[in-house]
Coordinates of C-alpha atoms and ligand atoms in Angstrom, one line a residue:
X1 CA -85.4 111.5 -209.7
X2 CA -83.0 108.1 -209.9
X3 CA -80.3 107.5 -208.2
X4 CA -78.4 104.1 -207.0
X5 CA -78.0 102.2 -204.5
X6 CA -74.2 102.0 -203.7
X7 CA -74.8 99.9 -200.6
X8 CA -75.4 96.8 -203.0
X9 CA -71.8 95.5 -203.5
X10 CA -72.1 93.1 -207.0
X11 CA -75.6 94.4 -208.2
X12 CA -76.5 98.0 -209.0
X13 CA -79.9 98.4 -208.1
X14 CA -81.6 101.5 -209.8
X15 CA -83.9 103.5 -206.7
X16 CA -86.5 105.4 -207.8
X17 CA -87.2 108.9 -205.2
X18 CA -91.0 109.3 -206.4
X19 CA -93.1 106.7 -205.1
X20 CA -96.7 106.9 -206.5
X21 CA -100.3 105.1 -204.7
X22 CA -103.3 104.6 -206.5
X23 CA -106.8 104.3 -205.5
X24 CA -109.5 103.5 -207.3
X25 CA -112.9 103.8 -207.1
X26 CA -116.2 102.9 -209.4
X27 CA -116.0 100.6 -212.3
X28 CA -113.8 97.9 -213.9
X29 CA -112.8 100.6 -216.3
X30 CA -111.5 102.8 -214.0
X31 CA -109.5 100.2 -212.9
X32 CA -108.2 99.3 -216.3
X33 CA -107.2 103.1 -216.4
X34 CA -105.6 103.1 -213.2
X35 CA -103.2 100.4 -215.1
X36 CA -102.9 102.9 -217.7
X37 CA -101.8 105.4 -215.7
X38 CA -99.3 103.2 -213.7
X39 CA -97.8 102.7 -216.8
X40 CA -97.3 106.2 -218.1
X41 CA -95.8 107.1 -214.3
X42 CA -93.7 104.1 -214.4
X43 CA -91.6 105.7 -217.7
X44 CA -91.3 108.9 -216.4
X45 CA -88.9 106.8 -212.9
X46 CA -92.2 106.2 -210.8
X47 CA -92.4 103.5 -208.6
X48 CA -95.5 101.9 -207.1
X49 CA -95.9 101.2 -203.5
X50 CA -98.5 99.7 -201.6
X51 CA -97.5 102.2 -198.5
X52 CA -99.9 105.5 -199.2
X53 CA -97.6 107.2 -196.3
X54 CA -94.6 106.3 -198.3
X55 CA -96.0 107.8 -201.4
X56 CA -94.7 111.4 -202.9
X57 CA -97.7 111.4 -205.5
X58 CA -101.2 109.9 -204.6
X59 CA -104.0 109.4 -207.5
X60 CA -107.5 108.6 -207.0
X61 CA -108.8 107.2 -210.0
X62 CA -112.4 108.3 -209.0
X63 CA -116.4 107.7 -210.0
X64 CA -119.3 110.0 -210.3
X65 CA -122.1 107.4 -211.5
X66 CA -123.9 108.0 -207.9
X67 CA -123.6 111.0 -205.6
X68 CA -123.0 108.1 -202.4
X69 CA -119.6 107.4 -205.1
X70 CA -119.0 111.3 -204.8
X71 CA -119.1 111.2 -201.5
X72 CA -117.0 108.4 -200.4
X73 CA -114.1 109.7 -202.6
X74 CA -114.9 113.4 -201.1
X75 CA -113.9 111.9 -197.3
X76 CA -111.2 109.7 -198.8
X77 CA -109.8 113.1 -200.3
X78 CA -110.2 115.1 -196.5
X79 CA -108.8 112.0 -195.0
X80 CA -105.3 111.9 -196.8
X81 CA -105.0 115.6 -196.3
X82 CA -103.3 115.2 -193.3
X83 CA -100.6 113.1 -195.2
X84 CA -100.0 116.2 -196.5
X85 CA -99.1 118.1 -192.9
X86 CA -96.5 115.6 -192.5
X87 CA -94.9 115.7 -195.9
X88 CA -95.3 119.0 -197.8
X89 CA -93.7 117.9 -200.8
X90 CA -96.4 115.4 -201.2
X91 CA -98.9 115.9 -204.5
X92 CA -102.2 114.5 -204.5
X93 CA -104.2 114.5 -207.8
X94 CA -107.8 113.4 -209.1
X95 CA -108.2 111.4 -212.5
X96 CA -111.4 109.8 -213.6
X97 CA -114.6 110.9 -213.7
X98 CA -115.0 113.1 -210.9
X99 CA -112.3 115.3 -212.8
X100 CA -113.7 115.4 -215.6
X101 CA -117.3 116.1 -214.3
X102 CA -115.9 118.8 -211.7
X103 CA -112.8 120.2 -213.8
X104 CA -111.2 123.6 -212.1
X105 CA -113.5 123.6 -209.6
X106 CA -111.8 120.9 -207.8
X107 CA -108.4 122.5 -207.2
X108 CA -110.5 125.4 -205.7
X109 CA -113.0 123.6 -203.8
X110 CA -111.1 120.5 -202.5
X111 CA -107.7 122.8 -201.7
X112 CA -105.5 119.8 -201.4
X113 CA -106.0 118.7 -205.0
X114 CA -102.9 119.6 -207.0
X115 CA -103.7 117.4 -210.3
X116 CA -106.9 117.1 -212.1
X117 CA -107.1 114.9 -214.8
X118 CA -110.0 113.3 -217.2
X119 CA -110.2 109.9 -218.3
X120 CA -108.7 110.7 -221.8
X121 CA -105.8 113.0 -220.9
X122 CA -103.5 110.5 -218.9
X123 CA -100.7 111.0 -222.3
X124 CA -100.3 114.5 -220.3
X125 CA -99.6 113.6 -217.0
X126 CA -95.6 114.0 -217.6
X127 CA -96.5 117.2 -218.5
X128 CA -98.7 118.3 -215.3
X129 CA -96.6 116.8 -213.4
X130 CA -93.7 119.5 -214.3
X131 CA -96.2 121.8 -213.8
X132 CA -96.9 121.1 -210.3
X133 CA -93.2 121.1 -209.4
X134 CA -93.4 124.7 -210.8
X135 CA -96.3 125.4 -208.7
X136 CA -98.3 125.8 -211.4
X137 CA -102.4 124.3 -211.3
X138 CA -102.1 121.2 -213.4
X139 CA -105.7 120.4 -214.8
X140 CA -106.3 118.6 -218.5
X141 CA -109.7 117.5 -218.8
X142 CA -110.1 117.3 -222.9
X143 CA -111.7 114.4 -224.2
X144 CA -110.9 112.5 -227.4
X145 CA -112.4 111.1 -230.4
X146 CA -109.6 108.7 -231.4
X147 CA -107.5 108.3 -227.5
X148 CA -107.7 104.1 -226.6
X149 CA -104.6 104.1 -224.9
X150 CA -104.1 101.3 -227.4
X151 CA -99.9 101.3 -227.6
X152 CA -99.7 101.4 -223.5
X153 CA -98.9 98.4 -222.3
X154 CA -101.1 98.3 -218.7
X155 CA -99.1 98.0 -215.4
X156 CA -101.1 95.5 -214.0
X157 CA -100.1 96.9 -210.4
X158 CA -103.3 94.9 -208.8
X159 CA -103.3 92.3 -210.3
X160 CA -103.8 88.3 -209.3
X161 CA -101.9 87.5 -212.1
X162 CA -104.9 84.6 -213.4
X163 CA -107.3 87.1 -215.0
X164 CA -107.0 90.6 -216.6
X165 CA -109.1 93.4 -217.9
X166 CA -108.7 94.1 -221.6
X167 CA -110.4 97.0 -222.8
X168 CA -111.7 97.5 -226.1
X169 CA -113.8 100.8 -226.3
X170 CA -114.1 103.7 -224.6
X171 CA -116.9 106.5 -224.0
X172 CA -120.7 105.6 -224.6
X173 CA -122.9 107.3 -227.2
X174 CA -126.2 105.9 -225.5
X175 CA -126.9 109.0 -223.4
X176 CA -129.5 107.5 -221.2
X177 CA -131.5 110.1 -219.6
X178 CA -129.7 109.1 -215.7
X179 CA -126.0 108.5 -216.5
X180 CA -123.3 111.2 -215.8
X181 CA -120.8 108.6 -218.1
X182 CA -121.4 109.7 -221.6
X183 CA -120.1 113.0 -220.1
X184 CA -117.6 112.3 -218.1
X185 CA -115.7 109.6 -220.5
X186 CA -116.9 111.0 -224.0
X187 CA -117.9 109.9 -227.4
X188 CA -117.9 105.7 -227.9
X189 CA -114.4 104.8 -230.0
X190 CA -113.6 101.5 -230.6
X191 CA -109.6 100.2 -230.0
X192 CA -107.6 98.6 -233.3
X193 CA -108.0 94.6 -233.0
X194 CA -104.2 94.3 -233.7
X195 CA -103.1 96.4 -230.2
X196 CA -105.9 93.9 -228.5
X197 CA -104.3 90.9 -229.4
X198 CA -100.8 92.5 -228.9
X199 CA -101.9 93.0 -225.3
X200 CA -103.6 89.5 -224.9
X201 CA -100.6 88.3 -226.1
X202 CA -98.0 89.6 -223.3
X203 CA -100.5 88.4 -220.9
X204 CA -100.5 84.5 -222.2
X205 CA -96.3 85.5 -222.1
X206 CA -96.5 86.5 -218.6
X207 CA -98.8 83.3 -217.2
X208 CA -102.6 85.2 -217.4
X209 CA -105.4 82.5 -218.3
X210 CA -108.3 84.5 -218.5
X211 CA -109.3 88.1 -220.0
X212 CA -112.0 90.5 -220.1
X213 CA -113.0 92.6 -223.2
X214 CA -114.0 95.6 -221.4
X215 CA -116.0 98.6 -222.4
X216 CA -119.2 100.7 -221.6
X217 CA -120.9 98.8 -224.5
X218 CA -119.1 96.4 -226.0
X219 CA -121.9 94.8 -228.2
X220 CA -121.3 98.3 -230.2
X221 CA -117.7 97.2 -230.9
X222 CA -116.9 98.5 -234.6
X223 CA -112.8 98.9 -235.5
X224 CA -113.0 100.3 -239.2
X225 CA -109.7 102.2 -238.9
X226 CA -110.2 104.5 -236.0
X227 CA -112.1 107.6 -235.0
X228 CA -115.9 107.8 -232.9
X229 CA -118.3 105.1 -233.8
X230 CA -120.8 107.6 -235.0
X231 CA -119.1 108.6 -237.8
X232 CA -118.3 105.4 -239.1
X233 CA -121.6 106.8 -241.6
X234 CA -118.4 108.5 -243.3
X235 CA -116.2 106.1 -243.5
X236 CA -115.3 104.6 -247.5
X237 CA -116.3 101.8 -249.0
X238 CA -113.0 99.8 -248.2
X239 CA -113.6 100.7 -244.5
X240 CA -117.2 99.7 -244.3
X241 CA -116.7 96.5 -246.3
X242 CA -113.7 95.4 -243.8
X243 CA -115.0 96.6 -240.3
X244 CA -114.9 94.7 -237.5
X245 CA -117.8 94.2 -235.2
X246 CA -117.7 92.7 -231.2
X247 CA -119.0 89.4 -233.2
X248 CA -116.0 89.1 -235.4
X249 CA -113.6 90.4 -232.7
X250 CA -114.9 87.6 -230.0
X251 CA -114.7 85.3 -232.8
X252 CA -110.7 86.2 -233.9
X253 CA -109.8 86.7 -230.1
X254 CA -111.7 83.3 -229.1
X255 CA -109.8 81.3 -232.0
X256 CA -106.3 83.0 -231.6
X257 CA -106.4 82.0 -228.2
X258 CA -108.2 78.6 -227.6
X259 CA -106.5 78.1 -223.9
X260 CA -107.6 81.8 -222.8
X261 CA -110.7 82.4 -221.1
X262 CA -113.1 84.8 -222.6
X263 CA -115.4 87.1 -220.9
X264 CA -117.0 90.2 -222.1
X265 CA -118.5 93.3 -219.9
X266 CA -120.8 95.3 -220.5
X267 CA -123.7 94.3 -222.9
X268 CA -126.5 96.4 -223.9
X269 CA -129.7 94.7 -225.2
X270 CA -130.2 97.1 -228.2
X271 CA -126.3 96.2 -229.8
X272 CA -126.4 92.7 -228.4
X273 CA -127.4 90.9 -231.5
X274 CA -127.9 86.7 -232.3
X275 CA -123.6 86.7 -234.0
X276 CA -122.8 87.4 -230.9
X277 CA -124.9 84.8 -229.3
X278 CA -123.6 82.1 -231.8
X279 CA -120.0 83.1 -231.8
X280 CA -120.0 82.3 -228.2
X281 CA -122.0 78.7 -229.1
X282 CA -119.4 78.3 -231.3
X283 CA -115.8 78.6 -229.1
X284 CA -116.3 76.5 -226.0
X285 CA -113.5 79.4 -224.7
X286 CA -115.9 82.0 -224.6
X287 CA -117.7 82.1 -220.8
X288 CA -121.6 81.7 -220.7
X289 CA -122.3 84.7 -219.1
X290 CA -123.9 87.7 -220.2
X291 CA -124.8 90.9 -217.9
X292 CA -127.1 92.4 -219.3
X293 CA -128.3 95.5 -217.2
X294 CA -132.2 96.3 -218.0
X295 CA -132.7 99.2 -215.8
X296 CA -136.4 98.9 -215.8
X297 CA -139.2 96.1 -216.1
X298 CA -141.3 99.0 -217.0
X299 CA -141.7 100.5 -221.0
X300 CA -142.7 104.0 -219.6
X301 CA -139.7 104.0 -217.3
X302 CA -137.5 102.6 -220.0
X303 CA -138.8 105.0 -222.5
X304 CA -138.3 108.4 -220.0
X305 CA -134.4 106.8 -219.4
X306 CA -133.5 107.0 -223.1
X307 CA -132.9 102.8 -223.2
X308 CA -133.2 101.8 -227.1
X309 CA -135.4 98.7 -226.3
X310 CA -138.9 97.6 -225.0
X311 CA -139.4 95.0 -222.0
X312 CA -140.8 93.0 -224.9
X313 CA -137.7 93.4 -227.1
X314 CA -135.4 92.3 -223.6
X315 CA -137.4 89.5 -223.0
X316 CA -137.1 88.7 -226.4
X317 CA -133.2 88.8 -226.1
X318 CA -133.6 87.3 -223.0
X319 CA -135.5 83.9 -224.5
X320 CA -132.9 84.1 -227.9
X321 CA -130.0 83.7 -224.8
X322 CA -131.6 80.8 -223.5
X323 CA -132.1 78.8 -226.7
X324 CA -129.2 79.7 -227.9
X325 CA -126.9 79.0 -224.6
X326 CA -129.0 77.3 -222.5
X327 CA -126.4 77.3 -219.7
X328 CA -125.5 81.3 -219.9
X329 CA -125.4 82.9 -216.9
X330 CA -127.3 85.9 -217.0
X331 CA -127.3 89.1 -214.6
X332 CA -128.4 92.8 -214.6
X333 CA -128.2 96.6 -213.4
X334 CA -131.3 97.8 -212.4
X335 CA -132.5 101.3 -211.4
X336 CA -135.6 101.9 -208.5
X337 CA -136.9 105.0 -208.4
X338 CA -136.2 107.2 -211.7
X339 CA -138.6 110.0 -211.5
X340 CA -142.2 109.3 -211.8
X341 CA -142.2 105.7 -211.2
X342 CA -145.3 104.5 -209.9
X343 CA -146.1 101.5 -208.0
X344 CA -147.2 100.0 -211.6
X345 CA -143.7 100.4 -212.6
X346 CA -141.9 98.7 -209.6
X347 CA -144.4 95.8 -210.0
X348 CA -143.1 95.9 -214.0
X349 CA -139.6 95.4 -212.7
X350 CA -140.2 92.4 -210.3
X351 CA -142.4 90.5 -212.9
X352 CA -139.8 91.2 -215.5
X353 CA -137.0 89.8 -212.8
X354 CA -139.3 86.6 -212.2
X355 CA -139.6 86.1 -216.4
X356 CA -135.6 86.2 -216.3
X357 CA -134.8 84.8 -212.8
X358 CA -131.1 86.3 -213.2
X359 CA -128.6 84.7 -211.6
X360 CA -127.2 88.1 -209.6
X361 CA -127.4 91.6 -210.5
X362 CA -126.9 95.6 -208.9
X363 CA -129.4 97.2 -207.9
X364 CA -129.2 101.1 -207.4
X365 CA -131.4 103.8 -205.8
X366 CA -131.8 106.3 -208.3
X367 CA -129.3 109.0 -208.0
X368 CA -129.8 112.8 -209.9
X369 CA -126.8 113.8 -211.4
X370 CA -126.3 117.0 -211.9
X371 CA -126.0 117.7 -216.5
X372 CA -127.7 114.8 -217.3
X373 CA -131.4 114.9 -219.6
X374 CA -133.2 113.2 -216.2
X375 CA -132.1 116.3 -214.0
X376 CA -132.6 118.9 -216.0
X377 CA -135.9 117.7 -217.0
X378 CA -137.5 115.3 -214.7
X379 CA -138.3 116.1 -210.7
X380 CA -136.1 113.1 -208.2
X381 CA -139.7 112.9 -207.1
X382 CA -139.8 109.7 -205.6
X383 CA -139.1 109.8 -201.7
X384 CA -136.4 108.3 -200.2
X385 CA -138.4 106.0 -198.2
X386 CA -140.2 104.8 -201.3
X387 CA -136.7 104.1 -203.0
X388 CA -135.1 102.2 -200.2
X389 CA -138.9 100.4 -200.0
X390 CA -138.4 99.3 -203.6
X391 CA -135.0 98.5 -203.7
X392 CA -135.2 96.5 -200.6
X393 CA -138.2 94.4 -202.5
X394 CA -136.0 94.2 -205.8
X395 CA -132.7 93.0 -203.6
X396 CA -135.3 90.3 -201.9
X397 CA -136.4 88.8 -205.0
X398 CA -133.2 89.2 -206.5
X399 CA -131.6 87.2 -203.5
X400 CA -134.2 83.8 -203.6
X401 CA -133.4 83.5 -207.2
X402 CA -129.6 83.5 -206.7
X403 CA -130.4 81.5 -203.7
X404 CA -132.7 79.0 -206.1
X405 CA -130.3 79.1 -209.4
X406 CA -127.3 78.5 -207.6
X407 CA -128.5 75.4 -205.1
X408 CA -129.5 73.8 -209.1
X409 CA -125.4 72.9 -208.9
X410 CA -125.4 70.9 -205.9
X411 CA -124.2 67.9 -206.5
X412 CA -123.4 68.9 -210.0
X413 CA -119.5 69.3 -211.6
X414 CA -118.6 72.5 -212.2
X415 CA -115.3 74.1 -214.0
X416 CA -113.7 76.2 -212.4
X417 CA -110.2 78.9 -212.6
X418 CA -108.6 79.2 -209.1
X419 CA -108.0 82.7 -209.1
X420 CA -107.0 83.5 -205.7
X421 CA -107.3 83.1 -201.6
X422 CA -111.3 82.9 -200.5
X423 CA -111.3 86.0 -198.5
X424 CA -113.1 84.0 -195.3
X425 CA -110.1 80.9 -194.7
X426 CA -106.3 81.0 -196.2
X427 CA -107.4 76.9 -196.3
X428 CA -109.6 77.7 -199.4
X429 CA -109.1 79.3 -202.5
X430 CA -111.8 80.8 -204.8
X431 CA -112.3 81.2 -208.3
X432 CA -115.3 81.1 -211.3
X433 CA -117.4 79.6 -213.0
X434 CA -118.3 80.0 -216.5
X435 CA -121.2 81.3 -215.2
X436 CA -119.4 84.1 -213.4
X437 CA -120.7 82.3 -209.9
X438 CA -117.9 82.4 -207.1
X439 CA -116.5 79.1 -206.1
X440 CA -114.8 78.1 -203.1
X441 CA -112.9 74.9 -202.2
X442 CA -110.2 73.6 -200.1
X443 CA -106.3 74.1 -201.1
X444 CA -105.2 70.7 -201.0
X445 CA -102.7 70.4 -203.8
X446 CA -104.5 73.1 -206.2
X447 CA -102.8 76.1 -207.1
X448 CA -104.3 79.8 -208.9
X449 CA -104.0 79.4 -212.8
X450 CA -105.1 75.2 -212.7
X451 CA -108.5 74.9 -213.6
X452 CA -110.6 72.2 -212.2
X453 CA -113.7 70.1 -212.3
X454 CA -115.8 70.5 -208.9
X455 CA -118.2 68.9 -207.4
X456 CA -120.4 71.3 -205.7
X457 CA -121.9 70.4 -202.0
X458 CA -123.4 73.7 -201.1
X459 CA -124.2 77.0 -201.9
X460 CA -125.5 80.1 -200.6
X461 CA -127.1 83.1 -202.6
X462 CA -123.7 84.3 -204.2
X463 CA -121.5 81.3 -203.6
X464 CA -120.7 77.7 -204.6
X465 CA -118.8 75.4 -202.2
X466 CA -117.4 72.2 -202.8
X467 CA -114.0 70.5 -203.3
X468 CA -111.9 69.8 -206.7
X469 CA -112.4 66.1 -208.5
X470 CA -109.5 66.8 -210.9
X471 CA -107.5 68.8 -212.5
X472 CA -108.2 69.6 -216.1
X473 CA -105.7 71.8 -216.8
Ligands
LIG1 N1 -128.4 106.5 -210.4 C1 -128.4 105.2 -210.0 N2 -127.8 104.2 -210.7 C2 -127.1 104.6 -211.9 N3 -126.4 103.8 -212.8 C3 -126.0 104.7 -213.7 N4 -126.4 105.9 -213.5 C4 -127.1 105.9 -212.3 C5 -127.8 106.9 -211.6 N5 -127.8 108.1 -211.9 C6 -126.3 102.4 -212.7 C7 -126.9 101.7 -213.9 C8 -125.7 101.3 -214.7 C9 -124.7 101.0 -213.6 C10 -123.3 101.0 -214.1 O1 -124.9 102.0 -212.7 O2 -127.7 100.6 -213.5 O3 -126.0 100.1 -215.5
LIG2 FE1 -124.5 105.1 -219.0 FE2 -126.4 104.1 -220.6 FE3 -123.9 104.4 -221.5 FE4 -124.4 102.5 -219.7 S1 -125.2 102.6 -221.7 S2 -122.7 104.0 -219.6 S3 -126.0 103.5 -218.4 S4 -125.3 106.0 -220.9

């Protein structure tokens, strides 16, 4: 509902009644979504606020990669239920993975759900959202081969205004034996280049200076017209011949926009091929930093999770990277304790960490999700104890070689984007590398948006401190 404002005398200012919150949980996709979804509420006379207690619809945009993820958003859920005691008219509603992993059974489990919608259905929300008003259950959980959300323009509700989240496919075909995401977000589609560079384009418009290509695999990037990537094998000849893969794409986005920043997330070793590699020799635009999640150190392990590659073939990535782009920054996911890994295994991981010395990485206790090959065929037979053990190793080693790649700045220039406020003192601001390595310096005349050339005095395992030499733009 609208209605205006006749207390403002010369200007007419247009109120909106239905105040929508957002909260989101998991990966930088969901996030991107969340944007999404802002924007389909904003056209249907939604407003955002900040105030959750304000709010007459909250969304949690939620994650189901890890049960601990489940979890948080489960007490998240039972703690804005009392919200609900104060204003009835309130409508909570669950979008993401967790929706599309627990369909109906959320609005009968979690009784103060009202809306339950996957990640490919947000179109429909106008829609649910009538229903609810008719007391009707509101749940759409299909998912799409051709939905990239490519014509909505993102509400960028979160945003520091600097750098933005572009996404460019959606779903993931890999079906490695642990992860709950090729069901939850469907088969891998790629987005049309033209409604990329439409969106990069309204961000240079509205002052952005960097972007991220986003996707579960991006590497696998393949625009030949629309529809999955796996049946690209049908496409004509015209469509094969003109296809675009991530290589051309980085290449057309990177030279269309020579003042933008370029990242991309995430790689996986199998699609991540050398075009790639030199495209981003090629445009000095295009960051140096490649995460590159492993998993595993160990070629049973790897074998038993589905991964399409050897250690061998990784570490053969790995030492392409480093010839290629011999200042790439380079970080990983990695897994402890997938069932039946031995001690053989863990040792596998760590010597395959010290061969790449990553800059950072996650690292993640195993976690059995419930669908997926792993838990239907494999026993979480590794003890808790064992996992925390091994994970705590892996976080060790992990932290002296951030701790030893990052103190190989000091006293080195570095350029950086001031993106924002450092967290720890209002008298610093913070901002990246190429490298994707946090930054922090004092304010003095520097504002978000300039980038600058630093010259680093310090550093601890995930940060860089020094103070700005110049501006360089
Ligand atoms: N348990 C633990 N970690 C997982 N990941 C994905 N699925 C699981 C799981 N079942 C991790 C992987 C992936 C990252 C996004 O989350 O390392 O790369
Ligand atoms: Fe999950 Fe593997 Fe796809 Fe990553 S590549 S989203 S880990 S199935």
């Amino acid at each position: 509902m609208i209605l205006v404002d006749a207390k403002l005398s010369n200007e007419t200012k247009i109120k909106s009644l239905k105040k929508y919150h957002i909260i989101s949980y998991g990966c930088q996709m969901n996030f991107a979504d969340s944007e999404i979804v802002a924007s389909i509420l904003e056209n249907i006379g939604y407003d955002y606020t900040d105030d959750i207690e304000k709010s007459s619809l909250i969304l949690l945009n939620t994650c189901s990669i890890r049960e601990k993820a489940e979890q948080t958003i489960r007490k998240k859920l039972s703690s804005i239920n009392f919200l609900k005691k104060k204003n009835s008219s309130l409508k909570i509603g669950v979008l993401g993975c967790m929706a599309e992993r627990l369909k109906e059974k959320f609005l009968h489990e979690e009784k103060i759900v009202d809306l339950v919608v996957g990640p490919d259905a947000y179109r429909d929300l106008p829609n649910l959202l009538k229903e609810i008003e008719f007391g009707n259950d509101a749940v759409n959980v299909l998912l799409s081969k051709d939905e990239t959300y490519a014509d909505i323009n993102p509400q960028r509700f979160n945003s520091n205004g600097i750098s933005a989240f572009v996404s460019i496919t959606r779903g993931c075909d890999n079906m490695c034996t642990f992860c709950v995401v090729p069901f939850t977000r469907g088969r891998e589609r790629s987005r049309d280049p033209k409604s990329i560079l439409n969106e990069i384009n309204k961000l240079k418009e509205n002052g952005y200076k960097e972007i991220t290509l986003l996707g579960q695999n991006v590497d696998s990037y393949l625009w030949y017209g629309g529809g999955l990537k796996k049946d690209f094998k049908k496409a004509n000849n015209i469509q094969k011949r003109t296809a675009i893969n991530f290589a051309k794409l980085l290449d057309l986005v990177a030279k269309c926009y020579p003042d933008f920043r370029i990242r991309f997330t995430t790689s996986n070793p199998q699609d991540m091929d050398i075009e790639v590699l030199t495209t981003m020799q090629t445009h000095s635009n295009i960051c140096n930093h490649i995460h590159l999640p492993v998993q595993s150190g160990s070629n049973k392990i790897l074998k038993a999770m589905n991964r399409q590659h050897t250690r061998e073939e990784y570490l053969n990535l790995i030492s392409n990277i480093k010839k290629i782009l011999p200042n790439c920054g380079i970080s990983h996911d990695i897994i402890t304790g997938f069932p039946n890994e031995t001690e053989k295994d863990h040792i596998d991981t760590l010597s395959l960490m010290e061969l790449v010395r990553y800059d950072f990485g996650f690292m993640f206790k195993y976690s059995e999700r419930p669908g997926t090959l792993a838990a239907r065929k494999m026993k979480d037979n590794i003890t808790e104890k064992v996992k925390q053990r091994r994970l705590s190793e892996i976080i060790d080693l992990q932290f002296q070689h951030s701790y030893k790649n990052l103190s190989n700045y000091k006293n080195k220039l570095t350029e950086i984007l001031i993106e924002k406020e450092s967290k720890k003192s209002t008298k610093f601001w913070c901002g990246r590398n190429e490298q994707n390595i946090m930054v922090v310096i004092p304010k003095e005349n520097y504002l978000p948006g300039d980038f600058v050339e630093v010259l680093v005095e310090n550093n601890t395992s995930t940060t860089l401190i020094g103070f700005a030499k110049k501006k360089i733009k």
